[in-house]
N, CA, C and O atoms as a CHARMM CRD file, in Angstrom:
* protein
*
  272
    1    1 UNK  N      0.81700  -1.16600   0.00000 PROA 1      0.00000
    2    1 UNK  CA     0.00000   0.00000   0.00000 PROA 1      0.00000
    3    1 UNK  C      0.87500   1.24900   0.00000 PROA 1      0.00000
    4    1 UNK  O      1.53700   1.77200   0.89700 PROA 1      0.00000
    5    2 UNK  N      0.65600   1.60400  -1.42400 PROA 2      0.00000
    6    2 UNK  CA     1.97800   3.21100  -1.56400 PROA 2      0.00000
    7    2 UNK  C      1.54200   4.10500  -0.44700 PROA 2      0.00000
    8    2 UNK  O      2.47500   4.38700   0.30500 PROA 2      0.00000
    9    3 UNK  N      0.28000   4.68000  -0.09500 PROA 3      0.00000
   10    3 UNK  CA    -0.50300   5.39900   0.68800 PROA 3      0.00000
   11    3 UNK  C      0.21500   5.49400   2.62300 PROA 3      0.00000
   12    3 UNK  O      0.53900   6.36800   3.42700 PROA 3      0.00000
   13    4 UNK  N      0.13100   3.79000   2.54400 PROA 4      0.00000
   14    4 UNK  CA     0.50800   3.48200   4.17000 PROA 4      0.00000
   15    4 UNK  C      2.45700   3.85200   4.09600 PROA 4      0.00000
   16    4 UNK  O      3.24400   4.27600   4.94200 PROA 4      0.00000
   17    5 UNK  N      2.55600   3.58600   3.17900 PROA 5      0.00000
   18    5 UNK  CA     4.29400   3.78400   3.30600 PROA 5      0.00000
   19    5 UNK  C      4.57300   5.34400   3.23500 PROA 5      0.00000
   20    5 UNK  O      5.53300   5.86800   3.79900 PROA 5      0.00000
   21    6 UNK  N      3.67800   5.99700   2.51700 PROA 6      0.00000
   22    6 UNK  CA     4.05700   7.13600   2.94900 PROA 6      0.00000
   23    6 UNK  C      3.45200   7.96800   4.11900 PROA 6      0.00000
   24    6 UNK  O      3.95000   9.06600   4.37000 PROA 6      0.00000
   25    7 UNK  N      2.90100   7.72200   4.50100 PROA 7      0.00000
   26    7 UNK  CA     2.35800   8.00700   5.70000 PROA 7      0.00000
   27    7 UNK  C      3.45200   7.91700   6.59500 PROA 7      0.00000
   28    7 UNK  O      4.08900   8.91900   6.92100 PROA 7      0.00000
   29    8 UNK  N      3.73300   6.68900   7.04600 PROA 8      0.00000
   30    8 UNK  CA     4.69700   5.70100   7.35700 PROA 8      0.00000
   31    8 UNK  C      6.70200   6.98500   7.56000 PROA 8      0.00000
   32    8 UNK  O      7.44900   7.35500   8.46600 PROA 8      0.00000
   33    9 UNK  N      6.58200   7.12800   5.88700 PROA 9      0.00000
   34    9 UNK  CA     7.52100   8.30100   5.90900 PROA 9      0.00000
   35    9 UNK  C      7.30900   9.12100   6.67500 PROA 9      0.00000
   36    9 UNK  O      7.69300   9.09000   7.84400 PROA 9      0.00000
   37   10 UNK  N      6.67000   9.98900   6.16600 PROA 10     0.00000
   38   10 UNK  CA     5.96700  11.36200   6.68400 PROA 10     0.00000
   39   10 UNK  C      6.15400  11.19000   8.11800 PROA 10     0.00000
   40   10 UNK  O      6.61600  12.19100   8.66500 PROA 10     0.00000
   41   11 UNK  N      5.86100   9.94200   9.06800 PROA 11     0.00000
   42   11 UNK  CA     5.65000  10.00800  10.38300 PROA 11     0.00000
   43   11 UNK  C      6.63000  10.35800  10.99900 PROA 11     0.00000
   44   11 UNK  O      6.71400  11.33800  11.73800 PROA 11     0.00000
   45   12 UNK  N      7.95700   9.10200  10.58200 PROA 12     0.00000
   46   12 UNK  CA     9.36800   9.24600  10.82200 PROA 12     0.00000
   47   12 UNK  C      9.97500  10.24200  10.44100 PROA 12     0.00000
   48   12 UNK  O     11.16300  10.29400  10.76100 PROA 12     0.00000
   49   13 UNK  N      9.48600  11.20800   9.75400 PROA 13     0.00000
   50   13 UNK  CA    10.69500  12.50800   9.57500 PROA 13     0.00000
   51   13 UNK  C      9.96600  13.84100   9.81100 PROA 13     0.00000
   52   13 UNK  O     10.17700  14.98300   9.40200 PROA 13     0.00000
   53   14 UNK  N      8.69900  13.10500  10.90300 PROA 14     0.00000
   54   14 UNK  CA     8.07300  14.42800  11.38000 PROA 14     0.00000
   55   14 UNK  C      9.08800  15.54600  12.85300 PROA 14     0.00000
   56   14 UNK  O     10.07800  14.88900  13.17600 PROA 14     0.00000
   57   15 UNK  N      9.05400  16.22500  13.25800 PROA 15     0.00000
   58   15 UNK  CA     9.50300  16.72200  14.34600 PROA 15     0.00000
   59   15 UNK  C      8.92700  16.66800  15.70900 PROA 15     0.00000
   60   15 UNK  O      8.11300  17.58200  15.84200 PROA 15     0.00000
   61   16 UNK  N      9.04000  15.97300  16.71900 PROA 16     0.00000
   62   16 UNK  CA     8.67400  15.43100  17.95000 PROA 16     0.00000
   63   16 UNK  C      9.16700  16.88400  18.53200 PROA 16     0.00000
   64   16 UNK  O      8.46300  17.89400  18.53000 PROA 16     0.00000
   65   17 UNK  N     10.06500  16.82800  18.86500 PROA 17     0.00000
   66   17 UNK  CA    10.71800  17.60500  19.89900 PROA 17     0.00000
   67   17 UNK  C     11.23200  19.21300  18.76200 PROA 17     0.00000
   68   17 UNK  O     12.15500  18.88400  18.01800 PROA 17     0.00000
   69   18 UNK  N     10.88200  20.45200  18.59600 PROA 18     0.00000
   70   18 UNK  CA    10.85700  21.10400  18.02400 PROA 18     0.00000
   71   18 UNK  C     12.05500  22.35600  18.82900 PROA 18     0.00000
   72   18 UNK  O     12.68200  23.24900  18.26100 PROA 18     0.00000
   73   19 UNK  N     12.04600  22.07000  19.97900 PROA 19     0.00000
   74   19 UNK  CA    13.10000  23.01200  20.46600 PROA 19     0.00000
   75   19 UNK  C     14.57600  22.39700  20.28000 PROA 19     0.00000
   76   19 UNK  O     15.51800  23.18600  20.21000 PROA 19     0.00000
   77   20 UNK  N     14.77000  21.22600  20.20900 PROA 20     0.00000
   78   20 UNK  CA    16.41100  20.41700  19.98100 PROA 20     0.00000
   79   20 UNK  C     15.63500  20.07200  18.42900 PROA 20     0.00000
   80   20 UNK  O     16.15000  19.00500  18.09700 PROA 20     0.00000
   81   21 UNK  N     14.86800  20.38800  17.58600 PROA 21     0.00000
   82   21 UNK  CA    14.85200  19.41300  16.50100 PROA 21     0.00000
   83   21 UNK  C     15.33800  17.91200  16.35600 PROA 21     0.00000
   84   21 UNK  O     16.34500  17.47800  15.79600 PROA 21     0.00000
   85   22 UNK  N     14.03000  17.05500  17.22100 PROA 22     0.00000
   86   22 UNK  CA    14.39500  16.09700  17.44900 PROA 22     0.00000
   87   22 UNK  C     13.48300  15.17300  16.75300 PROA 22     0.00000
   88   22 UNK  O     12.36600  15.26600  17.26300 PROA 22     0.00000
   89   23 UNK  N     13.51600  14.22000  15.68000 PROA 23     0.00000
   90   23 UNK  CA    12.36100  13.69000  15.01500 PROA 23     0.00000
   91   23 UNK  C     12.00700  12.53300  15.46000 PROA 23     0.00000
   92   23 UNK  O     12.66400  11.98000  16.34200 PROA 23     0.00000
   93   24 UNK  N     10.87600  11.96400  14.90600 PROA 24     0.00000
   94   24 UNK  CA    10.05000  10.94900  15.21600 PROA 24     0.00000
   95   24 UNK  C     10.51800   9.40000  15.26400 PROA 24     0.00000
   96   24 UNK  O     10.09700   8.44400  15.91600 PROA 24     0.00000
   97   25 UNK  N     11.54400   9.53300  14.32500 PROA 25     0.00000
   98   25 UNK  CA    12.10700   7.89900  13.85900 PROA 25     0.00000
   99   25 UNK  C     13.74500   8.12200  15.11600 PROA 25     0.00000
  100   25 UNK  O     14.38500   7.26400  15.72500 PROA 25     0.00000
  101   26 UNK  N     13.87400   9.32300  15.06800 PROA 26     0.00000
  102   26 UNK  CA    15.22000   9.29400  16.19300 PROA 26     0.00000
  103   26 UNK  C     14.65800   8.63200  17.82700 PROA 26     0.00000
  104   26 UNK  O     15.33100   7.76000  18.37600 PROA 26     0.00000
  105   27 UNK  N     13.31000   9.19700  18.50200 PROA 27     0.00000
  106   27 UNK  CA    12.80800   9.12200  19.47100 PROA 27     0.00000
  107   27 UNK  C     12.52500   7.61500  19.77800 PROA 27     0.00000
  108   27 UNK  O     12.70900   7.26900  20.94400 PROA 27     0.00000
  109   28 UNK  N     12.09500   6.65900  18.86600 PROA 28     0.00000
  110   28 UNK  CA    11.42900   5.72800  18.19800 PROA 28     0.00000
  111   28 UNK  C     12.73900   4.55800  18.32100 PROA 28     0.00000
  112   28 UNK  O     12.87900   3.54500  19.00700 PROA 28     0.00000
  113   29 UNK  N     13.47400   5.14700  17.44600 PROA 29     0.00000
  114   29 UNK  CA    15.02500   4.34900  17.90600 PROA 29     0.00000
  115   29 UNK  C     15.24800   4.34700  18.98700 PROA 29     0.00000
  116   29 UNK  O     15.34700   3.16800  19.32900 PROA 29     0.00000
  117   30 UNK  N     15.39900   4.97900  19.78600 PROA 30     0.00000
  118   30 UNK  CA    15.31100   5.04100  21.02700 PROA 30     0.00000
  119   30 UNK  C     15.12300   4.18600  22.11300 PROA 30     0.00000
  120   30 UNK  O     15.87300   3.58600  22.88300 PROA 30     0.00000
  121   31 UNK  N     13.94700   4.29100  21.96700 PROA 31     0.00000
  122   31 UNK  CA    12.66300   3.26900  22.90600 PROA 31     0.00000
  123   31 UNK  C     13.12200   1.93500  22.04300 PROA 31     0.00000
  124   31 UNK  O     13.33200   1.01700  22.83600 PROA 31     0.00000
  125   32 UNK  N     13.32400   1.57200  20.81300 PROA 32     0.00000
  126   32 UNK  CA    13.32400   0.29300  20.49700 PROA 32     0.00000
  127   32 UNK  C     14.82600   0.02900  20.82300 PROA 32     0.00000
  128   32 UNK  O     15.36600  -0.95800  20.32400 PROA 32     0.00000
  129   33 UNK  N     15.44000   0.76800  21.54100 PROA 33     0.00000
  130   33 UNK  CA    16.75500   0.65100  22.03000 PROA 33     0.00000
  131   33 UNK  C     16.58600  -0.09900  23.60700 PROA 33     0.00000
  132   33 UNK  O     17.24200  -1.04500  24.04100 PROA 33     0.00000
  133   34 UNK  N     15.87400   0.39200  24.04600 PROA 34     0.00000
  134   34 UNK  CA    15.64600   0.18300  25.87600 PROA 34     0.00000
  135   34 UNK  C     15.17600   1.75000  26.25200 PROA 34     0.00000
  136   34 UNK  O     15.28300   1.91400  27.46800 PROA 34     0.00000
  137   35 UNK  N     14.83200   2.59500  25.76600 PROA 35     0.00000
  138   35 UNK  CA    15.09100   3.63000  26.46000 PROA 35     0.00000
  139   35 UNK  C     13.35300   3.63200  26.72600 PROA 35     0.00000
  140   35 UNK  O     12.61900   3.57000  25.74000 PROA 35     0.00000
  141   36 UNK  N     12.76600   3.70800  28.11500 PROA 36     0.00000
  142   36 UNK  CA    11.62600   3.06400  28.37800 PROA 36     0.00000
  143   36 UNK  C     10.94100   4.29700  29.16700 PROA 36     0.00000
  144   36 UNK  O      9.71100   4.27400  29.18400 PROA 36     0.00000
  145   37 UNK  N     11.58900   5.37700  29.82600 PROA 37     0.00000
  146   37 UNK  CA    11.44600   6.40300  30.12700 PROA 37     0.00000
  147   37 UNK  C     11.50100   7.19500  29.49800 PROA 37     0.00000
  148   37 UNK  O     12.13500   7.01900  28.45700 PROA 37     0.00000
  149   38 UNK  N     10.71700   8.87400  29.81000 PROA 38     0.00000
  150   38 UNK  CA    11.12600  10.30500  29.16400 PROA 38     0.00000
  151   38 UNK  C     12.57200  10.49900  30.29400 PROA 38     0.00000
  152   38 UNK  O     13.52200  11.17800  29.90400 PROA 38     0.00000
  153   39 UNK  N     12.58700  10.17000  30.98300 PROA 39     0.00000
  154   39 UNK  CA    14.86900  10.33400  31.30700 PROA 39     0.00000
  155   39 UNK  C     15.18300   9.96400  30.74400 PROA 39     0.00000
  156   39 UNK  O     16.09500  10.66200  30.30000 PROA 39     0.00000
  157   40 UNK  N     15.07000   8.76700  30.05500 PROA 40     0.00000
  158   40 UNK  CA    16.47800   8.00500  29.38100 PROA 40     0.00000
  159   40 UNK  C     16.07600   8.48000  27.91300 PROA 40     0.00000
  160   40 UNK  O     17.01100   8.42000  27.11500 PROA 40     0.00000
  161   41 UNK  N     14.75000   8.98600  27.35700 PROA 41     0.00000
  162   41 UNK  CA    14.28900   9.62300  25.85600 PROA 41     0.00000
  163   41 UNK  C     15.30900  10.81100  25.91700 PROA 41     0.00000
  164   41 UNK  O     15.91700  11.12700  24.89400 PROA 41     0.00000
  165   42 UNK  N     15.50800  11.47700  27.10200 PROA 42     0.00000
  166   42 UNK  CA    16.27700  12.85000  27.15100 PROA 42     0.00000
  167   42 UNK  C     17.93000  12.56700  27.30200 PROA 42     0.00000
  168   42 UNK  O     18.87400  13.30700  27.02300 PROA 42     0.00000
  169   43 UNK  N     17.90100  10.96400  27.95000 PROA 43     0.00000
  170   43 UNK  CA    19.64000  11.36300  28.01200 PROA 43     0.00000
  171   43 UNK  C     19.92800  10.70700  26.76500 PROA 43     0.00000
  172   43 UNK  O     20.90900  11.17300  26.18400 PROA 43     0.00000
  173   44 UNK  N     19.43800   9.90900  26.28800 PROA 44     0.00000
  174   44 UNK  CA    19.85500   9.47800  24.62000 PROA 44     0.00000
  175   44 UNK  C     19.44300  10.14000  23.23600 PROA 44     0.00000
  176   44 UNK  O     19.90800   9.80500  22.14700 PROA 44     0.00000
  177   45 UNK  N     18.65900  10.96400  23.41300 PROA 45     0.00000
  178   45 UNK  CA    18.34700  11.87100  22.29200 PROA 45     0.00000
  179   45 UNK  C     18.33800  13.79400  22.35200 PROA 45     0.00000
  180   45 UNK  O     18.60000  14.40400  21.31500 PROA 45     0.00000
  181   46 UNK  N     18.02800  14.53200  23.60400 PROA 46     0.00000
  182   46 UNK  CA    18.41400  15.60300  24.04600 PROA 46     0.00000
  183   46 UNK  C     16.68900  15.90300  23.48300 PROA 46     0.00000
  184   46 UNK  O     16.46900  17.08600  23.22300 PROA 46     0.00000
  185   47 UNK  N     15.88400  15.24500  23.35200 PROA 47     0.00000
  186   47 UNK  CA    14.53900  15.70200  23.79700 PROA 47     0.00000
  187   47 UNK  C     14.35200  16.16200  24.51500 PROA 47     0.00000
  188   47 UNK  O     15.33200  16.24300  25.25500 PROA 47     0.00000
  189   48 UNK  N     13.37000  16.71800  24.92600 PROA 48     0.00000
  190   48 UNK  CA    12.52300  17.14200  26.22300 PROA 48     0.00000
  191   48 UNK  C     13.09000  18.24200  26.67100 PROA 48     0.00000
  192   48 UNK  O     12.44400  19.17700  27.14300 PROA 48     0.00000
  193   49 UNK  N     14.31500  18.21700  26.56000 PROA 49     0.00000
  194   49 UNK  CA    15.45600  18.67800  27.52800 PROA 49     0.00000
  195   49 UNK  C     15.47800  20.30400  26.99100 PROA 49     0.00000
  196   49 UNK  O     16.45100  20.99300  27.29800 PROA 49     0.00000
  197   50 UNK  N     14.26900  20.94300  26.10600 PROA 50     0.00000
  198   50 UNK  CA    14.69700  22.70200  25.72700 PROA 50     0.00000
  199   50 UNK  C     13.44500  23.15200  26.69000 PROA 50     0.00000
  200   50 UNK  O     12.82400  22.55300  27.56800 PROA 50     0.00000
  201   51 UNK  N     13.32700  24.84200  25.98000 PROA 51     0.00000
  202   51 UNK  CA    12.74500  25.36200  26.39900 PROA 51     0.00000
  203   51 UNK  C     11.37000  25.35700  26.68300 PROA 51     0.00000
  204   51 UNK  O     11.03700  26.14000  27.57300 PROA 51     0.00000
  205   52 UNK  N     10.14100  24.42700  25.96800 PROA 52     0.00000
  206   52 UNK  CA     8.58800  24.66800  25.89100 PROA 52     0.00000
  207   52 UNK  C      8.13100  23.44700  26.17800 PROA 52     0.00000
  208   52 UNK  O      6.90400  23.40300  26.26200 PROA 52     0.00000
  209   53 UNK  N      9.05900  21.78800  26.47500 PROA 53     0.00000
  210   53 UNK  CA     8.41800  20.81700  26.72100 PROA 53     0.00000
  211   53 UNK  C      7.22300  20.16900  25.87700 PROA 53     0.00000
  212   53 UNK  O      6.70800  19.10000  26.20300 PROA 53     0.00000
  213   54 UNK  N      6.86800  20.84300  24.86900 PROA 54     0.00000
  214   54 UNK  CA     5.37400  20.59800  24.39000 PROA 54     0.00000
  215   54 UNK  C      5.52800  18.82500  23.68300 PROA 54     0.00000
  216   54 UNK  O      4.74100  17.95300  23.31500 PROA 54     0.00000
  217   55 UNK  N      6.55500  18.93800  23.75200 PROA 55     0.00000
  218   55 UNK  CA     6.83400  17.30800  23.06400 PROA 55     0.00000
  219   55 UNK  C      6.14400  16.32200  24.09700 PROA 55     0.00000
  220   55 UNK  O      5.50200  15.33000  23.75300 PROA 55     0.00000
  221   56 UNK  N      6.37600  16.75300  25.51800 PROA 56     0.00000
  222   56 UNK  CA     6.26500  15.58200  26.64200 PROA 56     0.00000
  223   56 UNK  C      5.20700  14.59700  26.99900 PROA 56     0.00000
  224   56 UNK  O      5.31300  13.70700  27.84300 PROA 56     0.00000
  225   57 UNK  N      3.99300  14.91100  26.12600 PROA 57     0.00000
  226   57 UNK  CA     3.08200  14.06900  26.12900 PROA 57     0.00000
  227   57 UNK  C      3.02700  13.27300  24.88300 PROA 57     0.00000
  228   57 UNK  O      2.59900  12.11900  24.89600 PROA 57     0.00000
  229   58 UNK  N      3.34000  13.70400  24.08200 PROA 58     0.00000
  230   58 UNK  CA     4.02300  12.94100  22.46700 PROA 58     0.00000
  231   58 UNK  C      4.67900  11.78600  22.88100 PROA 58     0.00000
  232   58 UNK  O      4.32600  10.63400  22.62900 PROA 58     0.00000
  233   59 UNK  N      5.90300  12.23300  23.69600 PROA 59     0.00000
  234   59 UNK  CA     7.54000  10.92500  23.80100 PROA 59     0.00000
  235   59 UNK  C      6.54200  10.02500  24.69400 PROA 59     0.00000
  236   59 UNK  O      6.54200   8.80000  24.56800 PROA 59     0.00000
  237   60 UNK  N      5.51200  10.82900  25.79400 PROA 60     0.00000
  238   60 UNK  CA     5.16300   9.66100  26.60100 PROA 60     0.00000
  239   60 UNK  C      4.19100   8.65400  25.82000 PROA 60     0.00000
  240   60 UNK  O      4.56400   7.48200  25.78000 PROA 60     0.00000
  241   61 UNK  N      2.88800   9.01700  25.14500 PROA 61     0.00000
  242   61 UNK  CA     2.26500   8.32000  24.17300 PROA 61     0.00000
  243   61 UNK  C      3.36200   7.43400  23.55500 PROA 61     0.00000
  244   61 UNK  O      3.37600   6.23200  23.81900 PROA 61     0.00000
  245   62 UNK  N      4.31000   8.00100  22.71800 PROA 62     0.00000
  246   62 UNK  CA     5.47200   6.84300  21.80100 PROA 62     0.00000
  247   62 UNK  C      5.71000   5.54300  22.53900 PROA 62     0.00000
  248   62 UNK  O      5.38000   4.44800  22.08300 PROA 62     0.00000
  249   63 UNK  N      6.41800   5.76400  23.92900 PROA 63     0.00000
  250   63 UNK  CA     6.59000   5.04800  25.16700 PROA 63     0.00000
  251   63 UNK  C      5.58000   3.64600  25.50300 PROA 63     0.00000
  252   63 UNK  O      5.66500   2.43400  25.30500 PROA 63     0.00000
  253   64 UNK  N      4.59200   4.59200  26.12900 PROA 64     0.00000
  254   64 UNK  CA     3.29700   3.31900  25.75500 PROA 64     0.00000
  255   64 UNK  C      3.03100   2.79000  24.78400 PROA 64     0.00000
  256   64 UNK  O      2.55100   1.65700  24.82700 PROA 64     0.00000
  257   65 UNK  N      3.29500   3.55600  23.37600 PROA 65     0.00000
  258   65 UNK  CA     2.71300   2.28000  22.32200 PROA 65     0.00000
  259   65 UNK  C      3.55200   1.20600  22.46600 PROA 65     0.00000
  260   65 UNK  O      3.06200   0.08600  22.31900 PROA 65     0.00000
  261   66 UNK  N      4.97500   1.34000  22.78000 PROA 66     0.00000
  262   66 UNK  CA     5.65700   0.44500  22.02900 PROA 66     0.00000
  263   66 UNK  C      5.97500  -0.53300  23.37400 PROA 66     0.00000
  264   66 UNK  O      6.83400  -1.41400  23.35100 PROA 66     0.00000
  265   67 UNK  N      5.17900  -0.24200  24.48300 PROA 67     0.00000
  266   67 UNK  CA     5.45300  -1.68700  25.93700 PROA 67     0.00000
  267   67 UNK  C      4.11100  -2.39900  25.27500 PROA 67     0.00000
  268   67 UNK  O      3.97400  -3.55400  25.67800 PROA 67     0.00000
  269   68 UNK  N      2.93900  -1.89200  24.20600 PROA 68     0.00000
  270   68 UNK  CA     1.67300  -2.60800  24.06000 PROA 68     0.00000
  271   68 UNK  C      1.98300  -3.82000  23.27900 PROA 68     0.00000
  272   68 UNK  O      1.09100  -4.62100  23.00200 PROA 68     0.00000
């Protein structure tokens, strides 16, 4: 399905974290790394970690999908 793959794109090279420009497939790596917390999302990627936080309910949603 060309449709789902780009979507699919689009998702991974969206911007999560907009104050460190931190994207979706970086955050994602992450968590499929071990990183199971927003601490360890911030000490392995420098998310969370600027000025407006607005990401922090995003990384946490990401988090839960991927223990489901």
């Amino acid at each position: 399905m060309a449709s789902d793959k780009t979507a699919s794109i689009a998702r991974d090279i969206s911007t999560v974290c907009r104050c460190k420009a931190v994207k979706y497939k970086t955050i994602r790596a992450a968590i499929e790394q071990g990183a199971d917390t927003l601490e360890k999302i911030r000490e392995k990627t420098r998310a969370n970690t600027g000025c407006g936080k607005s990401c922090t309910e995003k990384i946490i949603s990401m988090i839960a999908e991927h223990k489901r």
